[in-house]
Short mmCIF file of C-alpha atoms and ligand atoms in Angstrom, two decimals:
data_model
loop_
_atom_site.label_atom_id
_atom_site.label_comp_id
_atom_site.label_asym_id
_atom_site.label_seq_id
_atom_site.Cartn_x
_atom_site.Cartn_y
_atom_site.Cartn_z
CA MET A 649 118.62 88.83 92.64
CA LEU A 650 116.92 92.18 93.11
CA VAL A 651 119.15 94.99 94.34
CA SER A 652 118.49 98.32 96.00
CA ALA A 653 118.64 101.29 93.64
CA LYS A 654 121.19 103.11 95.82
CA GLU A 655 124.43 101.98 94.24
CA MET A 656 123.26 102.11 90.62
CA LEU A 657 122.03 105.68 91.13
CA GLN A 658 125.17 106.86 92.90
CA LYS A 659 127.20 105.50 89.99
CA ALA A 660 124.85 107.16 87.50
CA LYS A 661 125.09 110.53 89.21
CA ALA A 662 128.90 110.31 89.37
CA GLY A 663 129.06 109.10 85.75
CA HIS A 664 126.62 111.74 84.39
CA TYR A 665 123.98 109.40 83.02
CA ALA A 666 120.54 108.32 84.25
CA VAL A 667 119.00 104.94 85.01
CA GLY A 668 115.56 104.41 83.45
CA HIS A 669 112.60 103.61 85.70
CA PHE A 670 109.97 101.87 83.59
CA ASN A 671 106.52 101.18 85.01
CA ILE A 672 105.31 97.60 84.69
CA ASN A 673 101.71 96.41 84.52
CA ASN A 674 101.84 92.75 83.63
CA LEU A 675 104.07 89.88 82.56
CA GLU A 676 104.65 91.20 79.02
CA TRP A 677 105.74 94.63 80.24
CA THR A 678 108.13 93.10 82.78
CA LYS A 679 109.63 90.67 80.29
CA ALA A 680 110.14 93.42 77.71
CA VAL A 681 111.97 95.70 80.15
CA LEU A 682 114.17 92.96 81.63
CA LEU A 683 115.19 91.51 78.27
CA THR A 684 116.09 94.94 76.92
CA ALA A 685 118.14 95.84 79.98
CA GLU A 686 120.05 92.57 79.70
CA GLU A 687 120.62 92.97 75.96
CA LEU A 688 121.95 96.51 76.43
CA LYS A 689 123.85 95.70 79.63
CA SER A 690 122.04 98.49 81.41
CA PRO A 691 120.95 98.73 85.04
CA VAL A 692 117.18 99.21 85.33
CA ILE A 693 114.42 100.06 87.78
CA LEU A 694 111.00 98.40 87.51
CA GLY A 695 108.38 100.83 88.80
CA VAL A 696 105.09 99.54 90.23
CA SER A 697 102.30 101.96 91.11
CA GLU A 698 99.83 100.96 93.79
CA GLY A 699 97.17 100.59 91.09
CA ALA A 700 99.38 98.32 88.99
CA GLY A 701 100.22 96.29 92.09
CA LYS A 702 96.52 95.81 92.77
CA TYR A 703 95.88 94.90 89.13
CA MET A 704 98.56 92.19 89.33
CA THR A 705 96.67 90.84 92.40
CA GLY A 706 99.06 92.29 94.98
CA PHE A 707 102.69 93.16 95.66
CA LYS A 708 103.60 89.60 96.62
CA THR A 709 102.57 88.38 93.17
CA VAL A 710 104.77 91.06 91.62
CA VAL A 711 107.77 90.05 93.74
CA GLY A 712 107.24 86.37 92.89
CA MET A 713 106.94 87.06 89.17
CA VAL A 714 109.96 89.38 88.98
CA ASN A 715 112.24 87.16 91.06
CA ALA A 716 111.32 84.12 88.97
CA MET A 717 111.90 86.02 85.74
CA LEU A 718 115.35 87.17 86.84
CA GLU A 719 116.25 83.52 87.28
CA GLU A 720 114.48 82.01 84.26
CA LEU A 721 115.72 84.71 81.87
CA ASN A 722 119.25 84.66 83.34
CA ILE A 723 119.23 88.38 84.01
CA THR A 724 122.66 89.52 85.20
CA VAL A 725 122.28 93.33 85.15
CA PRO A 726 121.31 95.18 88.35
CA VAL A 727 117.50 95.33 88.70
CA ALA A 728 115.58 97.19 91.41
CA LEU A 729 111.89 96.58 92.06
CA HIS A 730 110.52 99.91 93.19
CA LEU A 731 107.16 101.10 94.48
CA ASP A 732 106.13 104.21 92.52
CA HIS A 733 104.30 107.04 94.34
CA GLY A 734 103.65 104.97 97.42
CA SER A 735 101.37 105.90 100.28
CA TYR A 736 102.61 105.19 103.80
CA ASP A 737 100.60 101.93 103.88
CA GLY A 738 101.71 100.95 100.39
CA CYS A 739 105.35 101.41 101.47
CA MET A 740 104.79 99.17 104.50
CA LYS A 741 103.26 96.48 102.28
CA CYS A 742 106.16 96.57 99.80
CA ILE A 743 108.73 96.40 102.59
CA GLU A 744 106.95 93.23 103.75
CA ALA A 745 106.46 91.79 100.26
CA GLY A 746 110.13 91.84 99.24
CA PHE A 747 110.50 94.90 97.00
CA SER A 748 114.07 96.26 96.89
CA SER A 749 113.13 99.94 96.76
CA ILE A 750 110.21 102.23 97.62
CA MET A 751 109.06 105.75 96.88
CA PHE A 752 107.14 107.51 99.59
CA ASP A 753 105.17 110.31 98.00
CA GLY A 754 104.45 112.63 100.89
CA SER A 755 104.36 115.70 98.66
CA HIS A 756 100.68 116.33 99.41
CA TYR A 757 101.33 116.55 103.16
CA PRO A 758 102.52 119.73 104.87
CA ILE A 759 106.36 119.64 104.85
CA GLU A 760 106.55 118.79 108.60
CA GLU A 761 104.37 115.72 108.12
CA ASN A 762 106.24 114.71 104.96
CA VAL A 763 109.50 114.93 106.98
CA GLU A 764 108.07 112.89 109.87
CA LYS A 765 106.69 110.06 107.74
CA THR A 766 109.70 109.97 105.40
CA LYS A 767 112.03 109.71 108.42
CA GLU A 768 110.18 106.67 109.75
CA LEU A 769 110.18 104.94 106.37
CA VAL A 770 113.88 105.68 105.76
CA LYS A 771 114.70 103.68 108.89
CA LEU A 772 112.41 100.78 108.04
CA ALA A 773 113.64 100.59 104.43
CA HIS A 774 117.32 100.84 105.33
CA ASP A 775 116.98 98.19 108.03
CA LYS A 776 116.00 95.85 105.18
CA GLY A 777 118.72 97.04 102.80
CA MET A 778 116.17 98.77 100.56
CA SER A 779 116.49 102.16 98.92
CA ILE A 780 113.93 104.92 99.35
CA GLU A 781 112.86 107.85 97.18
CA ALA A 782 111.05 110.86 98.59
CA GLU A 783 109.19 113.64 96.83
CA VAL A 784 109.03 117.36 97.35
CA GLY A 785 106.72 119.61 95.32
CA ALA A 786 103.95 117.83 93.43
CA ILE A 787 104.53 116.56 89.90
CA GLY A 788 101.84 117.68 87.48
CA GLY A 789 99.23 115.57 85.75
CA GLU A 790 97.39 112.57 87.09
CA GLU A 791 98.75 109.18 88.00
CA ASP A 792 96.51 106.53 89.50
CA GLY A 793 94.12 109.19 90.71
CA VAL A 794 96.89 111.25 92.35
CA VAL A 795 96.64 114.72 90.87
CA GLY A 796 99.51 117.21 91.05
CA THR A 797 99.76 120.74 89.73
CA GLY A 798 103.29 120.78 88.30
CA GLU A 799 104.70 123.17 90.84
CA CYS A 800 108.41 123.71 91.39
CA ALA A 801 109.87 122.39 94.63
CA ASP A 802 111.42 124.67 97.22
CA PRO A 803 115.19 123.91 97.29
CA ASN A 804 115.32 124.39 101.08
CA GLU A 805 112.55 121.83 101.58
CA CYS A 806 114.48 119.50 99.25
CA LYS A 807 117.50 119.84 101.52
CA ALA A 808 115.38 119.09 104.60
CA ILE A 809 114.11 115.85 103.03
CA ALA A 810 117.50 114.91 101.52
CA ASP A 811 119.08 115.27 104.98
CA LEU A 812 116.80 112.50 106.28
CA GLY A 813 119.01 110.02 104.46
CA VAL A 814 116.81 109.16 101.48
CA ASP A 815 118.67 107.57 98.56
CA MET A 816 117.06 109.60 95.77
CA LEU A 817 114.90 112.67 95.62
CA ALA A 818 112.08 113.53 93.23
CA ALA A 819 111.59 117.26 93.05
CA GLY A 820 108.98 119.03 90.96
CA ILE A 821 110.65 121.22 88.33
CA GLY A 822 107.62 121.84 86.12
CA ASN A 823 107.44 118.22 84.95
CA ILE A 824 104.09 116.53 84.33
CA HIS A 825 102.94 112.91 84.11
CA GLY A 826 101.46 111.94 80.75
CA LYS A 827 101.60 114.05 77.60
CA TYR A 828 102.83 117.64 77.89
CA PRO A 829 100.36 120.36 76.85
CA GLU A 830 101.13 122.55 73.82
CA ASN A 831 101.74 125.57 76.04
CA TRP A 832 104.02 123.77 78.55
CA ALA A 833 106.69 126.13 79.89
CA GLY A 834 109.41 123.43 79.89
CA LEU A 835 111.55 122.23 82.79
CA SER A 836 112.79 124.84 85.24
CA PHE A 837 116.56 124.36 85.11
CA GLU A 838 117.00 127.26 87.49
CA THR A 839 115.06 125.29 90.12
CA LEU A 840 116.95 122.07 89.31
CA ASP A 841 120.29 123.85 89.62
CA ALA A 842 119.30 125.36 92.99
CA ILE A 843 118.11 121.95 94.23
CA GLN A 844 121.34 120.28 93.20
CA GLN A 845 123.37 122.97 94.97
CA GLN A 846 121.40 122.33 98.16
CA THR A 847 121.47 118.54 97.97
CA GLY A 848 125.00 117.84 96.67
CA ASP A 849 125.57 114.22 95.69
CA MET A 850 121.93 113.17 96.08
CA PRO A 851 120.69 111.44 92.89
CA LEU A 852 117.72 113.48 91.65
CA VAL A 853 114.69 111.88 89.99
CA LEU A 854 112.80 113.21 87.00
CA HIS A 855 109.22 111.97 86.81
CA GLY A 856 107.04 112.42 83.73
CA GLY A 857 109.78 111.23 81.33
CA THR A 858 107.33 110.85 78.43
CA GLY A 859 107.49 113.66 75.89
CA ILE A 860 110.33 115.74 77.36
CA PRO A 861 112.51 116.93 74.46
CA GLU A 862 115.91 115.23 74.20
CA ASP A 863 117.92 118.38 74.83
CA MET A 864 116.03 118.99 78.08
CA ILE A 865 116.63 115.39 79.19
CA LYS A 866 120.36 115.80 78.57
CA LYS A 867 120.50 119.10 80.39
CA ALA A 868 118.59 117.64 83.35
CA ILE A 869 121.12 114.80 83.55
CA SER A 870 123.98 117.32 83.47
CA LEU A 871 122.36 119.04 86.48
CA GLY A 872 122.15 115.93 88.66
CA VAL A 873 119.18 113.88 87.46
CA ALA A 874 120.18 110.20 87.78
CA LYS A 875 116.79 108.43 87.50
CA ILE A 876 114.14 109.13 84.87
CA ASN A 877 110.62 107.66 85.09
CA VAL A 878 108.83 106.55 81.93
CA ASN A 879 105.32 105.14 81.82
CA THR A 880 102.97 106.73 79.27
CA GLU A 881 105.33 106.23 76.32
CA CYS A 882 105.37 102.45 76.87
CA GLN A 883 101.57 102.46 77.14
CA LEU A 884 101.25 104.37 73.88
CA SER A 885 103.66 102.16 71.93
CA PHE A 886 102.05 98.99 73.34
CA ALA A 887 98.54 100.18 72.43
CA ALA A 888 99.52 101.28 68.90
CA ALA A 889 101.19 97.95 68.08
CA THR A 890 98.30 95.94 69.52
CA ARG A 891 95.74 98.00 67.63
CA GLU A 892 97.66 97.52 64.38
CA TYR A 893 97.73 93.74 64.91
CA ILE A 894 93.99 93.56 65.57
CA GLU A 895 93.12 95.83 62.67
CA ALA A 896 95.22 93.67 60.36
CA GLY A 897 92.74 90.87 61.24
CA LYS A 898 95.48 88.42 62.17
CA ASP A 899 93.25 86.01 64.05
CA GLN A 900 93.44 82.25 63.68
CA GLN A 901 91.23 81.81 60.61
CA GLY A 902 88.09 82.65 62.56
CA LYS A 903 89.19 80.72 65.66
CA GLY A 904 89.93 83.86 67.64
CA PHE A 905 93.16 85.51 68.70
CA ASP A 906 95.96 83.54 70.30
CA PRO A 907 96.73 85.77 73.33
CA ARG A 908 100.47 85.13 73.02
CA LYS A 909 100.49 86.26 69.40
CA LEU A 910 98.14 89.14 70.15
CA LEU A 911 100.44 90.55 72.84
CA ALA A 912 103.72 89.92 71.01
CA PRO A 913 103.78 93.08 68.84
CA GLY A 914 103.04 95.28 71.88
CA THR A 915 105.81 93.57 73.82
CA GLU A 916 108.25 94.24 70.97
CA ALA A 917 107.08 97.87 70.85
CA ILE A 918 107.84 98.31 74.56
CA LYS A 919 111.29 96.83 74.00
CA ALA A 920 111.94 99.42 71.29
CA THR A 921 110.76 102.27 73.53
CA VAL A 922 112.91 101.08 76.45
CA LYS A 923 115.94 100.75 74.17
CA GLU A 924 115.48 104.27 72.81
CA LYS A 925 115.27 105.66 76.36
CA MET A 926 118.28 103.75 77.67
CA GLU A 927 120.34 105.08 74.77
CA LEU A 928 119.14 108.63 75.43
CA PHE A 929 119.75 108.38 79.18
CA GLY A 930 123.27 107.02 78.60
CA SER A 931 122.87 103.85 80.71
CA VAL A 932 123.79 101.36 77.96
CA GLY A 933 126.83 99.28 78.94
CA LYS A 934 126.82 100.66 82.50
CA ALA A 935 125.72 97.43 84.22
P1 13P U 1689 105.09 109.45 82.28
O1 13P U 1689 103.83 108.63 82.33
O2 13P U 1689 104.84 110.85 81.90
O3 13P U 1689 106.14 108.79 81.47
O4 13P U 1689 105.62 109.53 83.80
C1 13P U 1689 105.95 108.35 84.48
C2 13P U 1689 106.25 108.61 85.90
O5 13P U 1689 106.73 109.64 86.29
C3 13P U 1689 105.99 107.51 86.85
O6 13P U 1689 106.23 107.87 88.16
#
């Protein structure tokens, strides 16, 4: 059964580790993440962007697929199904569809409007036993057409949003979605420290988990980050393994590619990436 992300993140923050949020795009991705979490006895968060939800034909399909997989694969570790960077309407749809967690990304609204909309969604989500993530200060790079500039959040604004009762808070600290540029300044630990001081026990979320050096990940966890989002790295490992399989010409003696065999190396590659991240984040054995 899907669970809200609240409890797993409170435990992670108290235990000084982070739970991985891995974006899913299809059946193979989902299977790879769930099997790895179960094997490593790690809690996990499945992230679904609005674009990925649309690709999978809608949020209801995603809920149906994930719930069935939890049962058919005998998954016993805590799993949250979470909307990633949701709009107000997207959040409403996921609340209806049976997700167990949502992120409302109101970072592009003026702070007053972000507060207003977040407040409404906190009530709706909590009435259904779901957890909710809010965002302050845009995260750099582009995700599903949402472009951010990589700014650092204002710790006072973080406190204003945290006080609305959200379960986790994403705050920009110089992090960027996708690959980091050569001249990236690194994470602003000064900002992270100030945010944690303002928000106390609130589990903090680090987006843009791909390509952040290990020492920075560990330091971020020591300063209150309890959820780390990873997407691009799974895409890269999946694409590389699939490309290698095709280039090796492993089709069925001229009869074309068997889709199950074609997608198997990519699925294994995602498993390896997820495993590496769970070990780095310290969530192994914490289920
Ligand atoms: P990356 O694509 O950089 O791993 O970021 C993922 C993310 O933050 C999803 O919200």
